[in-house]
Amino acid sequence: MAVWNVIDHQETGSGGDASYSKTSIGTSYDHLYFTASARISTSAIYTTAYVEFNSDTGTNYSIKSIYAIGSNNYPGSNNSGNNINYVYAPSATADADIFGSIQIWIPNYANTVNYKQVLCTWGFANGSGANNILGTTAGIWMSTAAIDTFKLAAGSGTFDQYSTYTLYGVNGAA
């Protein structure tokens, strides 16, 4: 049976936050799981957020994304860069009070032999339906270092007040 341990939980206060980050993550868990309910303050219907590990901003990330906006499907693209992007959240012109759901699974985060896998799912429902968005992003952080710092940042703008973030350490799950 899996045991889920809350490592950290935060809520954005008034004024917003450019990012959520947790440092000094211990290596006593098998996997990491992160969940957020987020909204970003830019003047768009949706805005990208990105994930970064251990403050690494080098070109050590590779991703593949697939997502849908309304009735349009996008195969995404193979991409490499300085973070795991293609994680979307609603923004200022989405319906009022809509927050997006973001889940990120990082299996074997403390392994120091292999690169780290990252599986992200995200989405939100906007009232009109034309701008509902959901997607999945798979990525690899090409480092054998154990992950001890996790960051989710808004691509532009800030996370709105009441955005919430929870980071779990998971033991005993496949």
Coordinates of N, CA and C in Angstrom, one line a residue:
M1 N 0.8 -1.2 0.0 CA 0.0 0.0 0.0 C 0.9 1.2 0.0
A2 N 0.6 2.2 -0.9 CA 1.3 3.4 -1.0 C 1.1 4.3 0.3
V3 N 2.1 5.0 0.7 CA 2.0 5.9 1.8 C 2.3 7.3 1.2
W4 N 1.4 8.3 1.3 CA 1.6 9.6 0.8 C 1.9 10.5 2.0
N5 N 3.0 11.2 1.9 CA 3.5 12.1 3.0 C 3.5 13.5 2.4
V6 N 2.8 14.5 3.1 CA 2.8 15.8 2.6 C 4.2 16.4 3.0
I7 N 4.9 16.8 2.0 CA 6.2 17.5 2.3 C 6.0 19.0 2.5
D8 N 5.1 19.5 1.7 CA 4.9 21.0 1.7 C 3.5 21.3 1.2
H9 N 2.9 22.3 1.7 CA 1.6 22.8 1.2 C 1.6 24.3 1.4
Q10 N 1.3 25.1 0.3 CA 1.3 26.5 0.3 C 0.1 27.1 -0.4
E11 N -0.3 28.3 -0.1 CA -1.4 29.0 -0.8 C -0.9 30.4 -1.1
T12 N -1.1 30.8 -2.3 CA -0.6 32.2 -2.7 C -1.5 33.2 -2.1
G13 N -0.9 34.2 -1.5 CA -1.6 35.3 -0.8 C -1.8 36.4 -1.8
S14 N -2.4 37.5 -1.2 CA -2.6 38.7 -2.1 C -1.3 39.2 -2.7
G15 N -1.4 39.7 -3.9 CA -0.2 40.1 -4.6 C 0.4 39.1 -5.5
G16 N 0.1 37.8 -5.3 CA 0.6 36.8 -6.2 C 2.0 36.4 -6.0
D17 N 2.3 35.3 -6.6 CA 3.7 34.7 -6.5 C 4.1 34.4 -8.0
A18 N 5.4 34.6 -8.3 CA 5.9 34.3 -9.6 C 6.1 32.8 -9.7
S19 N 6.3 32.1 -8.6 CA 6.6 30.7 -8.6 C 6.3 30.1 -7.2
Y20 N 6.2 28.7 -7.3 CA 6.2 27.9 -6.1 C 7.5 27.2 -6.1
S21 N 8.3 27.1 -5.0 CA 9.4 26.2 -5.0 C 9.6 25.6 -3.6
K22 N 10.2 24.4 -3.6 CA 10.5 23.7 -2.4 C 12.0 23.3 -2.5
T23 N 12.8 23.7 -1.5 CA 14.2 23.3 -1.5 C 14.4 22.3 -0.4
S24 N 15.6 21.7 -0.4 CA 16.0 20.7 0.6 C 15.1 19.5 0.7
I25 N 14.6 19.0 -0.4 CA 13.8 17.8 -0.4 C 14.7 16.6 -0.1
G26 N 14.3 15.9 1.0 CA 15.1 14.7 1.4 C 15.0 13.6 0.4
T27 N 15.8 12.5 0.6 CA 15.8 11.4 -0.4 C 15.1 10.2 0.2
S28 N 14.3 10.3 1.2 CA 13.7 9.2 1.9 C 12.4 8.6 1.3
Y29 N 12.0 9.2 0.2 CA 10.8 8.7 -0.5 C 11.2 8.0 -1.8
D30 N 10.2 7.2 -2.3 CA 10.4 6.5 -3.6 C 10.2 7.5 -4.8
H31 N 9.1 8.3 -4.7 CA 8.7 9.2 -5.8 C 8.2 10.5 -5.2
L32 N 8.1 11.5 -6.1 CA 7.4 12.8 -5.7 C 6.2 12.9 -6.6
Y33 N 5.2 13.6 -5.9 CA 3.9 13.9 -6.6 C 3.6 15.3 -6.2
F34 N 3.2 16.1 -7.2 CA 2.9 17.5 -7.0 C 1.5 17.8 -7.6
T35 N 0.7 18.6 -6.8 CA -0.5 19.0 -7.4 C -0.7 20.5 -7.1
A36 N -1.4 21.1 -8.0 CA -1.7 22.6 -7.8 C -3.0 22.9 -8.4
S37 N -3.7 23.9 -7.8 CA -4.8 24.5 -8.3 C -4.4 25.9 -8.6
A38 N -4.3 26.3 -9.8 CA -3.6 27.6 -10.2 C -4.3 28.4 -11.2
R39 N -4.1 29.7 -11.1 CA -4.5 30.7 -12.1 C -3.4 31.7 -12.2
I40 N -3.1 32.2 -13.4 CA -2.0 33.1 -13.7 C -2.6 34.5 -14.1
S41 N -1.9 35.5 -13.7 CA -2.4 36.9 -13.9 C -2.2 37.6 -15.2
T42 N -1.9 36.9 -16.3 CA -1.6 37.5 -17.6 C -3.0 37.8 -18.3
S43 N -3.0 38.7 -19.3 CA -4.2 39.0 -20.0 C -4.4 38.0 -21.2
A44 N -4.7 36.8 -20.9 CA -4.9 35.8 -21.9 C -5.9 34.8 -21.3
I45 N -6.4 33.9 -22.1 CA -7.3 32.8 -21.5 C -6.5 31.8 -20.8
Y46 N -5.3 31.5 -21.3 CA -4.4 30.5 -20.6 C -3.0 30.9 -20.8
T47 N -2.2 30.5 -19.9 CA -0.7 30.8 -20.0 C 0.1 29.6 -19.5
T48 N 1.2 29.5 -20.1 CA 2.1 28.3 -19.7 C 2.8 28.6 -18.4
A49 N 3.0 27.5 -17.7 CA 3.9 27.4 -16.5 C 5.0 26.5 -16.9
Y50 N 6.0 26.4 -16.1 CA 7.1 25.5 -16.3 C 7.6 24.9 -15.0
V51 N 8.3 23.7 -15.2 CA 8.9 23.0 -14.1 C 10.4 23.0 -14.2
E52 N 11.1 23.2 -13.1 CA 12.5 23.2 -13.1 C 13.0 22.4 -11.8
F53 N 14.1 21.7 -12.0 CA 14.7 21.0 -10.9 C 16.1 21.5 -10.5
N54 N 16.4 21.5 -9.2 CA 17.7 21.8 -8.7 C 18.3 23.1 -9.3
S55 N 17.4 24.1 -9.6 CA 17.8 25.4 -10.1 C 18.6 25.2 -11.4
D56 N 18.4 24.2 -12.1 CA 19.0 23.9 -13.4 C 18.3 24.6 -14.5
T57 N 18.9 25.6 -15.1 CA 18.4 26.3 -16.3 C 19.1 26.1 -17.5
G58 N 20.0 25.0 -17.5 CA 20.7 24.6 -18.8 C 19.7 23.9 -19.7
T59 N 20.2 23.5 -20.9 CA 19.4 22.8 -21.8 C 19.4 21.3 -21.6
N60 N 18.9 21.0 -20.4 CA 19.0 19.6 -19.9 C 17.6 18.9 -19.8
Y61 N 16.6 19.5 -20.5 CA 15.3 19.0 -20.4 C 14.8 18.6 -21.8
S62 N 14.1 17.5 -21.9 CA 13.5 17.1 -23.1 C 12.0 16.8 -22.9
I63 N 11.1 17.3 -23.7 CA 9.7 17.1 -23.5 C 8.9 16.7 -24.8
K64 N 7.8 16.1 -24.6 CA 6.8 15.8 -25.6 C 5.4 16.1 -25.0
S65 N 4.6 16.9 -25.7 CA 3.3 17.3 -25.2 C 2.2 17.0 -26.2
I66 N 1.1 16.7 -25.6 CA -0.1 16.5 -26.4 C -1.3 17.2 -25.7
Y67 N -2.1 18.0 -26.4 CA -3.1 18.7 -25.7 C -4.2 19.1 -26.6
A68 N -5.4 19.5 -26.0 CA -6.5 19.9 -26.8 C -7.1 21.2 -26.2
I69 N -7.4 22.1 -27.1 CA -8.1 23.4 -26.8 C -9.4 23.4 -27.5
G70 N -10.5 23.4 -26.7 CA -11.8 23.3 -27.3 C -11.9 22.0 -28.1
S71 N -12.3 22.0 -29.4 CA -12.3 20.8 -30.2 C -11.1 20.6 -31.1
N72 N -10.1 21.4 -30.9 CA -8.8 21.3 -31.6 C -7.8 20.5 -30.8
N73 N -7.1 19.6 -31.5 CA -6.1 18.8 -30.9 C -4.7 19.2 -31.4
Y74 N -3.8 19.2 -30.5 CA -2.4 19.6 -30.9 C -1.4 18.5 -30.5
P75 N -0.7 18.0 -31.4 CA 0.2 16.9 -31.1 C 1.5 17.4 -30.3
G76 N 1.6 18.7 -30.1 CA 2.8 19.2 -29.5 C 4.0 18.9 -30.3
S77 N 5.1 19.0 -29.7 CA 6.3 18.8 -30.5 C 7.4 18.2 -29.5
N78 N 8.4 17.5 -30.1 CA 9.5 17.2 -29.3 C 10.3 18.5 -29.1
N79 N 10.7 18.7 -27.9 CA 11.3 20.0 -27.6 C 12.4 19.7 -26.5
S80 N 13.4 20.5 -26.6 CA 14.4 20.4 -25.5 C 14.7 21.9 -25.1
G81 N 15.0 22.1 -23.9 CA 15.2 23.4 -23.4 C 15.7 23.5 -22.0
N82 N 15.4 24.6 -21.4 CA 15.9 24.9 -20.0 C 14.9 24.7 -19.0
N83 N 13.7 24.0 -19.3 CA 12.7 23.6 -18.3 C 11.7 22.7 -19.0
I84 N 10.8 22.2 -18.1 CA 9.7 21.4 -18.6 C 8.5 22.4 -18.8
N85 N 8.2 22.8 -20.0 CA 7.1 23.7 -20.3 C 5.9 23.0 -20.9
Y86 N 5.0 23.6 -21.5 CA 3.8 23.1 -21.9 C 2.9 22.5 -20.8
V87 N 2.8 23.3 -19.7 CA 1.9 23.1 -18.6 C 1.1 24.3 -18.5
Y88 N -0.2 24.2 -18.8 CA -1.0 25.4 -18.9 C -2.0 25.6 -17.7
A89 N -2.2 26.9 -17.4 CA -3.2 27.3 -16.4 C -4.0 28.4 -16.9
P90 N -5.3 28.6 -16.4 CA -6.1 29.7 -16.9 C -5.5 31.0 -16.4
S91 N -5.9 32.0 -17.2 CA -5.4 33.4 -16.9 C -6.5 34.4 -16.8
A92 N -6.2 35.7 -16.8 CA -7.1 36.7 -16.4 C -8.4 36.8 -17.3
T93 N -8.3 36.4 -18.6 CA -9.5 36.5 -19.4 C -10.3 35.2 -19.5
A94 N -9.9 34.2 -18.8 CA -10.7 33.0 -18.6 C -11.9 33.4 -17.7
D95 N -12.9 32.6 -17.7 CA -14.0 32.9 -16.8 C -13.6 33.2 -15.4
A96 N -14.2 34.1 -14.8 CA -13.9 34.5 -13.4 C -13.8 33.3 -12.5
D97 N -12.8 33.3 -11.6 CA -12.7 32.3 -10.5 C -12.4 30.9 -11.0
I98 N -12.0 30.7 -12.3 CA -11.6 29.4 -12.8 C -10.2 29.2 -12.4
F99 N -9.9 28.1 -11.8 CA -8.5 27.6 -11.5 C -8.3 26.3 -12.2
G100 N -7.1 26.2 -12.7 CA -6.7 24.9 -13.4 C -6.1 23.9 -12.5
S101 N -6.2 22.7 -12.9 CA -5.6 21.6 -12.1 C -4.3 21.1 -12.8
I102 N -3.2 21.0 -12.0 CA -1.9 20.5 -12.5 C -1.5 19.4 -11.6
Q103 N -1.1 18.3 -12.2 CA -0.5 17.1 -11.4 C 0.8 16.7 -12.1
I104 N 1.8 16.5 -11.2 CA 3.1 16.2 -11.8 C 3.6 15.0 -11.0
W105 N 4.0 13.9 -11.7 CA 4.5 12.7 -11.1 C 6.0 12.6 -11.4
I106 N 6.8 12.4 -10.4 CA 8.3 12.3 -10.7 C 8.7 11.0 -10.0
P107 N 8.7 9.8 -10.8 CA 9.1 8.6 -10.2 C 10.7 8.5 -10.0
N108 N 11.1 7.9 -8.9 CA 12.5 7.6 -8.7 C 13.3 8.9 -8.7
Y109 N 12.8 9.9 -8.1 CA 13.4 11.3 -8.1 C 14.8 11.3 -7.4
A110 N 15.1 10.4 -6.5 CA 16.3 10.4 -5.7 C 17.4 9.5 -6.3
N111 N 17.1 8.8 -7.4 CA 18.0 7.9 -8.1 C 19.2 8.7 -8.6
T112 N 20.4 8.2 -8.4 CA 21.6 8.9 -8.9 C 22.3 8.2 -10.0
V113 N 21.6 7.2 -10.6 CA 22.1 6.5 -11.7 C 21.5 6.9 -13.1
N114 N 20.2 7.1 -13.1 CA 19.4 7.4 -14.3 C 18.9 8.8 -14.4
Y115 N 18.5 9.3 -15.6 CA 17.9 10.5 -15.8 C 16.5 10.4 -15.1
K116 N 15.8 11.6 -14.9 CA 14.5 11.6 -14.2 C 13.4 11.8 -15.2
Q117 N 12.4 11.0 -15.0 CA 11.1 11.1 -15.8 C 10.2 12.0 -15.1
V118 N 9.4 12.7 -15.9 CA 8.4 13.7 -15.4 C 7.1 13.5 -16.2
L119 N 6.0 13.3 -15.5 CA 4.7 13.1 -16.2 C 3.8 14.2 -15.7
C120 N 3.3 15.0 -16.5 CA 2.4 16.2 -16.1 C 1.0 16.0 -16.8
T121 N 0.0 16.2 -16.0 CA -1.3 16.4 -16.6 C -1.9 17.7 -16.1
W122 N -2.7 18.4 -16.9 CA -3.2 19.7 -16.6 C -4.5 20.0 -17.4
G123 N -5.3 20.9 -16.9 CA -6.4 21.3 -17.6 C -7.4 22.2 -16.8
F124 N -8.3 22.8 -17.5 CA -9.4 23.6 -16.9 C -10.5 23.7 -17.9
A125 N -11.7 23.9 -17.3 CA -12.9 24.1 -18.1 C -13.3 25.6 -18.1
N126 N -13.4 26.2 -19.2 CA -13.8 27.6 -19.4 C -15.3 27.5 -19.9
G127 N -16.1 28.3 -19.3 CA -17.6 28.2 -19.5 C -18.1 28.0 -20.9
S128 N -17.4 28.7 -21.9 CA -17.9 28.6 -23.3 C -17.6 27.3 -24.0
G129 N -16.7 26.5 -23.4 CA -16.3 25.2 -24.0 C -15.3 25.4 -25.1
A130 N -15.3 26.5 -25.9 CA -14.3 26.7 -27.0 C -12.9 26.8 -26.4
N131 N -12.7 27.2 -25.2 CA -11.4 27.4 -24.7 C -11.1 26.4 -23.5
N132 N -11.9 25.3 -23.4 CA -11.5 24.3 -22.4 C -10.2 23.7 -22.9
I133 N -9.3 23.4 -22.0 CA -8.0 22.9 -22.3 C -7.6 21.8 -21.4
L134 N -7.0 20.8 -22.0 CA -6.4 19.7 -21.2 C -5.2 19.1 -21.9
G135 N -4.3 18.6 -21.2 CA -3.1 18.0 -21.9 C -2.3 17.2 -21.0
T136 N -1.3 16.5 -21.6 CA -0.3 15.7 -20.9 C 1.0 16.1 -21.5
T137 N 2.0 16.2 -20.6 CA 3.4 16.5 -21.0 C 4.3 15.5 -20.3
A138 N 5.1 14.8 -21.1 CA 6.1 13.9 -20.6 C 7.4 14.5 -20.8
G139 N 8.3 14.4 -19.8 CA 9.6 15.0 -19.9 C 10.7 14.2 -19.3
I140 N 11.9 14.5 -19.6 CA 13.1 13.9 -19.0 C 14.0 15.0 -18.6
W141 N 14.4 15.0 -17.3 CA 15.5 15.9 -16.9 C 16.8 15.1 -17.0
M142 N 17.6 15.5 -17.9 CA 18.8 14.7 -18.3 C 20.0 15.0 -17.3
S143 N 19.7 14.5 -16.0 CA 20.7 14.6 -15.0 C 20.6 13.4 -14.1
T144 N 21.7 12.9 -13.6 CA 21.7 11.8 -12.6 C 21.6 12.3 -11.2
A145 N 21.6 13.6 -11.0 CA 21.5 14.1 -9.6 C 20.2 13.8 -9.0
A146 N 20.1 13.6 -7.7 CA 18.8 13.5 -7.0 C 18.2 14.8 -7.0
I147 N 16.9 14.8 -7.2 CA 16.1 16.1 -7.1 C 16.0 16.5 -5.7
D148 N 16.5 17.7 -5.4 CA 16.3 18.2 -4.0 C 15.7 19.6 -4.0
T149 N 15.4 20.1 -5.2 CA 14.7 21.4 -5.4 C 13.7 21.3 -6.5
F150 N 12.4 21.6 -6.2 CA 11.3 21.6 -7.2 C 10.8 23.0 -7.4
K151 N 10.5 23.4 -8.6 CA 10.0 24.7 -8.8 C 8.9 24.6 -9.9
L152 N 7.8 25.3 -9.7 CA 6.7 25.5 -10.7 C 6.6 27.0 -10.8
A153 N 6.9 27.5 -12.0 CA 6.9 29.0 -12.2 C 5.9 29.4 -13.3
A154 N 5.3 30.6 -13.2 CA 4.5 31.1 -14.3 C 5.4 31.6 -15.4
G155 N 5.0 31.2 -16.6 CA 5.8 31.7 -17.8 C 5.9 33.2 -17.9
S156 N 4.8 33.8 -17.5 CA 4.8 35.3 -17.4 C 3.7 35.6 -16.4
G157 N 3.7 36.8 -15.8 CA 2.8 37.1 -14.8 C 3.1 36.4 -13.5
T158 N 2.0 36.3 -12.6 CA 2.2 35.7 -11.3 C 1.0 34.8 -11.1
F159 N 1.2 33.8 -10.2 CA 0.1 33.0 -9.8 C -0.9 33.8 -8.9
D160 N -2.2 33.8 -9.2 CA -3.1 34.6 -8.5 C -3.3 34.1 -7.0
Q161 N -3.9 35.0 -6.2 CA -4.2 34.7 -4.8 C -5.1 33.5 -4.8
Y162 N -5.0 32.6 -3.9 CA -5.7 31.4 -3.6 C -5.2 30.2 -4.5
S163 N -4.2 30.4 -5.3 CA -3.6 29.3 -6.0 C -3.0 28.4 -4.9
T164 N -3.1 27.1 -5.0 CA -2.6 26.2 -3.9 C -1.6 25.2 -4.5
Y165 N -0.7 24.7 -3.7 CA 0.4 23.8 -4.2 C 0.6 22.8 -3.0
T166 N 0.7 21.5 -3.4 CA 1.0 20.5 -2.4 C 2.0 19.6 -3.0
L167 N 3.1 19.3 -2.3 CA 4.2 18.4 -2.8 C 4.2 17.2 -1.8
Y168 N 4.1 16.0 -2.4 CA 4.0 14.8 -1.6 C 5.3 13.9 -1.9
G169 N 5.7 13.2 -0.9 CA 6.7 12.2 -1.0 C 5.9 10.9 -0.9
V170 N 6.1 10.0 -1.8 CA 5.3 8.7 -1.9 C 6.3 7.5 -1.7
N171 N 5.9 6.6 -0.8 CA 6.6 5.4 -0.6 C 5.7 4.2 -0.9
G172 N 6.2 3.1 -1.4 CA 5.5 1.9 -1.6 C 4.6 1.9 -2.9
A173 N 4.7 2.8 -3.8 CA 3.9 2.8 -5.0 C 4.8 2.4 -6.2
A174 N 4.2 1.7 -7.1 CA 5.0 1.3 -8.3 C 5.3 2.5 -9.2

